[in-house]
Coordinates of C-alpha atoms in Angstrom, one line a residue:
X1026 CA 9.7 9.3 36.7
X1027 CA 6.7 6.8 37.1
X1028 CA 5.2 4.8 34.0
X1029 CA 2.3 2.7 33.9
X1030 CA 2.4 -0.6 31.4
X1031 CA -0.9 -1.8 30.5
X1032 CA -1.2 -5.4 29.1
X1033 CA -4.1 -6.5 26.6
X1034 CA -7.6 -6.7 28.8
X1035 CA -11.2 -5.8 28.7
X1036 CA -12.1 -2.8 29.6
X1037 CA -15.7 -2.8 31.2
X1038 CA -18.9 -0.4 29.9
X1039 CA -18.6 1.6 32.9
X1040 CA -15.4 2.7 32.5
X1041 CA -15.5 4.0 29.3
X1042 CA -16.8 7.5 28.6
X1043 CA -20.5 7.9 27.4
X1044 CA -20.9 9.9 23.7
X1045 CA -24.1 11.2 23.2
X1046 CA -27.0 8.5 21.2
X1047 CA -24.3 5.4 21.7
X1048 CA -23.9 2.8 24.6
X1049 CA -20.4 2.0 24.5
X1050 CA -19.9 -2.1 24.9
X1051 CA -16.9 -4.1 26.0
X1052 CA -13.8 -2.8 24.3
X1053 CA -10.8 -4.8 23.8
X1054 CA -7.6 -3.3 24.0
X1055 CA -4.9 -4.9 21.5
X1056 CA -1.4 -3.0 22.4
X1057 CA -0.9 -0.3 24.8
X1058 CA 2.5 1.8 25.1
X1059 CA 4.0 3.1 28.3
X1060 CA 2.9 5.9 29.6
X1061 CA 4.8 8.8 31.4
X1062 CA 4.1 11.5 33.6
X1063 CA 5.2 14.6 32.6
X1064 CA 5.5 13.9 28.9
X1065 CA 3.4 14.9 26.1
X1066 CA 3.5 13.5 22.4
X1067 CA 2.2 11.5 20.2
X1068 CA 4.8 8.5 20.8
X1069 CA 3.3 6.9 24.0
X1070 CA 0.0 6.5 22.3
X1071 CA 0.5 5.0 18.9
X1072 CA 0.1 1.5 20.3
X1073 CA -3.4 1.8 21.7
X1074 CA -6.2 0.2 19.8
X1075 CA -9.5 0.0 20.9
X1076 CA -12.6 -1.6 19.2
X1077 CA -15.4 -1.5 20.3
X1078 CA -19.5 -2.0 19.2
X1079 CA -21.8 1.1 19.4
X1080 CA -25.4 0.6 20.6
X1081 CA -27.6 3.5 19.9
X1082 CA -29.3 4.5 22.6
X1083 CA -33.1 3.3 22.5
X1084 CA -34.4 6.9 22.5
X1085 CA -33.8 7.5 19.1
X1086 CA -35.9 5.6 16.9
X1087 CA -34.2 6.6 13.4
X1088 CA -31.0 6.5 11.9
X1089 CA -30.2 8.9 9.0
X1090 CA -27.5 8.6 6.5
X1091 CA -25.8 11.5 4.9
X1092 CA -24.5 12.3 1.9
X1093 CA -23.3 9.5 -0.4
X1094 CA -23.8 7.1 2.1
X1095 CA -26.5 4.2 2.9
X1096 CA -27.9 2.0 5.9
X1097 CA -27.8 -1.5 5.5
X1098 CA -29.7 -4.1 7.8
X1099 CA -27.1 -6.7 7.7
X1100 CA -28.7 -10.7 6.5
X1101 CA -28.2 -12.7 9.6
X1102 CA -25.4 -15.0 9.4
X1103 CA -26.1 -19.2 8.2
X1104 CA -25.8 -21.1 11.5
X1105 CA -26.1 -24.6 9.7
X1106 CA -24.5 -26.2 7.2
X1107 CA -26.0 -27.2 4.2
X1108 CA -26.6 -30.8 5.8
X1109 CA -27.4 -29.0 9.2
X1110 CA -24.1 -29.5 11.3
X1111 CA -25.0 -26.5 14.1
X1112 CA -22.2 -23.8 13.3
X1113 CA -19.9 -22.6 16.1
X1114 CA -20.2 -18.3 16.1
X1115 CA -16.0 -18.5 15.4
X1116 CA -16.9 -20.7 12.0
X1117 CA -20.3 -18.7 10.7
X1118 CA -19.2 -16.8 7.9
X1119 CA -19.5 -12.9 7.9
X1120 CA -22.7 -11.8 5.6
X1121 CA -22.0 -9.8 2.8
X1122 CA -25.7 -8.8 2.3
X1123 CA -28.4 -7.3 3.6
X1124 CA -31.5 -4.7 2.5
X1125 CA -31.4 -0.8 2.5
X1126 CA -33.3 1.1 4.9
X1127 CA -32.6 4.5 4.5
X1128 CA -30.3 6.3 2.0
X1129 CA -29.0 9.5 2.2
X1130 CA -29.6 12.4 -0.2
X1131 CA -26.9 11.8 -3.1
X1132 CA -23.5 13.9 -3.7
X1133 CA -23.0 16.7 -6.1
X1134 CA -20.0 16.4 -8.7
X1135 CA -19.3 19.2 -11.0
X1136 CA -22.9 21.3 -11.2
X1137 CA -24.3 18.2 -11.1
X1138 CA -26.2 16.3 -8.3
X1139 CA -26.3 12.5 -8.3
X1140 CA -28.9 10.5 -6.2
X1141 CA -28.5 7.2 -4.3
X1142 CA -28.5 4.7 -7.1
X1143 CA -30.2 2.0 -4.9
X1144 CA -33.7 2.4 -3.2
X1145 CA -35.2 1.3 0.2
X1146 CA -35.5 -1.9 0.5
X1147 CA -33.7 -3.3 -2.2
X1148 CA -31.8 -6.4 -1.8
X1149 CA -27.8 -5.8 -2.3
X1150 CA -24.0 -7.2 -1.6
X1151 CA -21.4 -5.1 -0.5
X1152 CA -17.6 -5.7 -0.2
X1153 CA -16.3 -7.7 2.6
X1154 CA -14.9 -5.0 5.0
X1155 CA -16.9 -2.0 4.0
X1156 CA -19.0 0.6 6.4
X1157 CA -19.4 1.0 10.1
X1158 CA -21.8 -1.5 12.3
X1159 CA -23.9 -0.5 14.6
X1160 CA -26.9 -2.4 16.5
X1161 CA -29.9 -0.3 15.9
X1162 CA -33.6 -1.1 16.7
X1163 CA -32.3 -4.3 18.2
X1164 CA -30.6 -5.7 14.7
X1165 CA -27.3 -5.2 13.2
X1166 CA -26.9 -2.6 10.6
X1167 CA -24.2 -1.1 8.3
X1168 CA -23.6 2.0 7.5
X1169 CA -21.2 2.7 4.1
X1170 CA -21.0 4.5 1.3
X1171 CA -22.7 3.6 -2.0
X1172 CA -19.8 3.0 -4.0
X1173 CA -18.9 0.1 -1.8
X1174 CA -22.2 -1.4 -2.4
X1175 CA -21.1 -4.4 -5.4
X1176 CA -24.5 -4.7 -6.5
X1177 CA -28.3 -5.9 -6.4
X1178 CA -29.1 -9.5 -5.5
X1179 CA -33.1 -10.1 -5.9
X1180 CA -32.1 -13.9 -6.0
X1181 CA -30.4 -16.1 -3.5
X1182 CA -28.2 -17.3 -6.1
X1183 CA -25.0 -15.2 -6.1
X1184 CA -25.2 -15.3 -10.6
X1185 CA -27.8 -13.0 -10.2
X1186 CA -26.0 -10.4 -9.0
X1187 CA -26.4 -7.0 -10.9
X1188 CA -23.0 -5.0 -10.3
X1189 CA -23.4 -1.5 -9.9
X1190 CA -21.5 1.3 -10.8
X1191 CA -17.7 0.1 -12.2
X1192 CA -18.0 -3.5 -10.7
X1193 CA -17.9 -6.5 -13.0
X1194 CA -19.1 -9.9 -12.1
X1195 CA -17.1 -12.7 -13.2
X1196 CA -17.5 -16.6 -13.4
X1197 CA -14.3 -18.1 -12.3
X1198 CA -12.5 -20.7 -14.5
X1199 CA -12.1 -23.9 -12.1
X1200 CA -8.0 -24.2 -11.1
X1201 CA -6.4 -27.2 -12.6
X1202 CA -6.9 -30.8 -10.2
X1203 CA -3.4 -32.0 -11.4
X1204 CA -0.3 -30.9 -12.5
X1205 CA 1.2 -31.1 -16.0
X1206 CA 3.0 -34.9 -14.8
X1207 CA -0.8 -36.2 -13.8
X1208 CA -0.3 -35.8 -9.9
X1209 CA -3.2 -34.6 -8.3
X1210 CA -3.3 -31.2 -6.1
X1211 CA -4.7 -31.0 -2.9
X1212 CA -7.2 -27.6 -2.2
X1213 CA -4.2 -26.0 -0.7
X1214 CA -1.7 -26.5 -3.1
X1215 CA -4.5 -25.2 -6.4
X1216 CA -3.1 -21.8 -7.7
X1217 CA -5.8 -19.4 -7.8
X1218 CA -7.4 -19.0 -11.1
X1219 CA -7.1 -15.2 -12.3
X1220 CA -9.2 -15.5 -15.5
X1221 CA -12.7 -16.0 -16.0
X1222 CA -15.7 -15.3 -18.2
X1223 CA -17.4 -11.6 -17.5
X1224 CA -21.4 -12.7 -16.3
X1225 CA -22.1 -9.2 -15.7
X1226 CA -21.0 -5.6 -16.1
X1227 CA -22.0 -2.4 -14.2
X1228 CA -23.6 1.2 -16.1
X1229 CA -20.4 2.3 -15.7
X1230 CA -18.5 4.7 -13.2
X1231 CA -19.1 8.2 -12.7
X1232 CA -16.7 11.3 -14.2
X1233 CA -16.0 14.7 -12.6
X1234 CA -20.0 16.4 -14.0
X1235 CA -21.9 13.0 -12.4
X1236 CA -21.7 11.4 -15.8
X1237 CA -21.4 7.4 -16.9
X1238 CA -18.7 6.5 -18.7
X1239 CA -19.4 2.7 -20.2
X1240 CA -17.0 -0.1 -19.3
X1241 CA -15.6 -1.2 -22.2
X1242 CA -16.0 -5.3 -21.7
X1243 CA -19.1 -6.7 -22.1
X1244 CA -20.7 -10.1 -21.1
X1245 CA -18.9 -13.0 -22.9
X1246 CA -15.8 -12.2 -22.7
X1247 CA -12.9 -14.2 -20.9
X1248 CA -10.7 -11.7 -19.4
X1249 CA -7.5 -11.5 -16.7
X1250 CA -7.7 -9.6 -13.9
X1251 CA -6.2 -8.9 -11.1
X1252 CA -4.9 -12.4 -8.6
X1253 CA -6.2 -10.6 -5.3
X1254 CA -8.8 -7.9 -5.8
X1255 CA -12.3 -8.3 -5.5
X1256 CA -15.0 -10.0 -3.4
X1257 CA -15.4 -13.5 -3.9
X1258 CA -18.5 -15.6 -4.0
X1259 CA -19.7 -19.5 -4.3
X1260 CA -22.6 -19.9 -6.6
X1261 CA -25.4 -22.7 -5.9
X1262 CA -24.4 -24.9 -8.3
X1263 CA -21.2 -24.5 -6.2
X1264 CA -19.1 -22.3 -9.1
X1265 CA -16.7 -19.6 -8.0
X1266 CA -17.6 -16.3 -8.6
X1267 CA -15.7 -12.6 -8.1
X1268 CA -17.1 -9.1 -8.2
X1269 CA -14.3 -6.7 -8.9
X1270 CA -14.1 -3.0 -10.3
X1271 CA -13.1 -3.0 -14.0
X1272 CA -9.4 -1.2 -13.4
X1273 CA -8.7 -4.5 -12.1
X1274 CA -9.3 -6.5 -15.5
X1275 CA -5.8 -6.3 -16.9
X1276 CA -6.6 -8.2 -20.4
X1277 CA -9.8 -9.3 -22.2
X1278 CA -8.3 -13.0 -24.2
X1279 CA -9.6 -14.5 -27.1

């Protein structure tokens, strides 16, 4: 019985098959399993991961979204610091914004149809991991649904940010410098803060008939929410901020 063992590589363009309207690039394989000959199941192939970028093809000159979801042309990423130290690609952080292009027609709940909430060419943030990329027109683009859209940034200040749907934007308290015997903390050691004062609610999530249902905080408060969830965000004035959905505010304190 022969098998074939295939360690992590590159696999080349060339070799890998062409799909209509995309260019496929360099592909990196992570983890292969063994393969045999003369076996079939699912077994030998739940190791292989493959990621790679699509192009689309120059020939097509537009990109329509359907449905619910939106096209984003992604903000290109800082390559300076603030005091203009030339960022290495490895240390540039991943943007988080970008401006709408295109926009699919909506999605129907109930009887009801609900449009896009955002229009082309608005300015928005949208959570860390969301969408698929794709290099279109010669600039990186999103594509992802609206619901993972946070909200509307018209600013450059991250305060500004208007959440839509269920998110809530929250100021971040600072986390203590010291502990409760006086010794100062080091960045690493600081527990993360999971309270905060509300900067900023959402109209409120849709129900099963496409209607809002208002979030019950409001602007002001202090509340608890959740230690991991969210997106977070450095304001200008160099504050911490987090956009989060309101099921993951656990207490409003007072």
């Amino acid at each position: 019985m022969a098998t074939a063992q295939l360690t992590a590589s590159s696999i080349s363009a060339r070799n890998l098959p062409s799909f209509k309207g995309f260019t496929p690039s360099t592909a990196r394989v992570l983890s292969v399993a063994p393969l045999r000959q003369g076996g079939l199941g699912l077994g030998p192939f739940r190791g292989l991961v493959v990621k790679a970028s699509a192009t689309i093809a120059p020939k097509y000159t537009t990109l329509k979204p359907l449905g619910d979801r939106v096209l984003v042309k992604i903000n290109a990423a800082e390559e300076k610091t603030v005091g203009g130290i030339l960022l290495p690609t490895s240390a540039q952080t991943k943007p988080q914004g970008g401006e709408v292009v295109a926009v699919g027609e909506g999605k129907t709940l109930g009887k009801n149809k609900v449009d896009i909430s955002v229009k082309t060419g608005t300015q928005v943030v949208y959570s860390k991991y969301a969408g698929t990329e794709v290099e279109f027109n010669g600039s990186k683009h999103l594509i992802l649904k609206e619901d993972d859209i946070v909200g509307i940034l018209e600013t450059d200040d991250v305060k500004d940010i208007k959440p839509l749907n269920d998110r809530v934007l929250i100021k971040v308290v600072e986390a203590e410098t010291t502990t409760a015997g006086g010794l100062l903390l080091t960045e690493s050691s600081k527990e993360k803060p999971s309270i905060g004062t509300v900067v900023a609610v959402g109209p409120g999530p849709l129900d099963g008939e496409g209607k809002r249902k208002p979030i019950s905080i409001t602007p002001g408060n202090t509340v608890m929410y959740s230690k991991y969830a969210g997106n977070d965000f450095k304001g200008a004035d160099g504050s911490n901020y987090i956009a989060l959905r309101v099921s993951d505010v656990m207490a409003v304190l007072s």
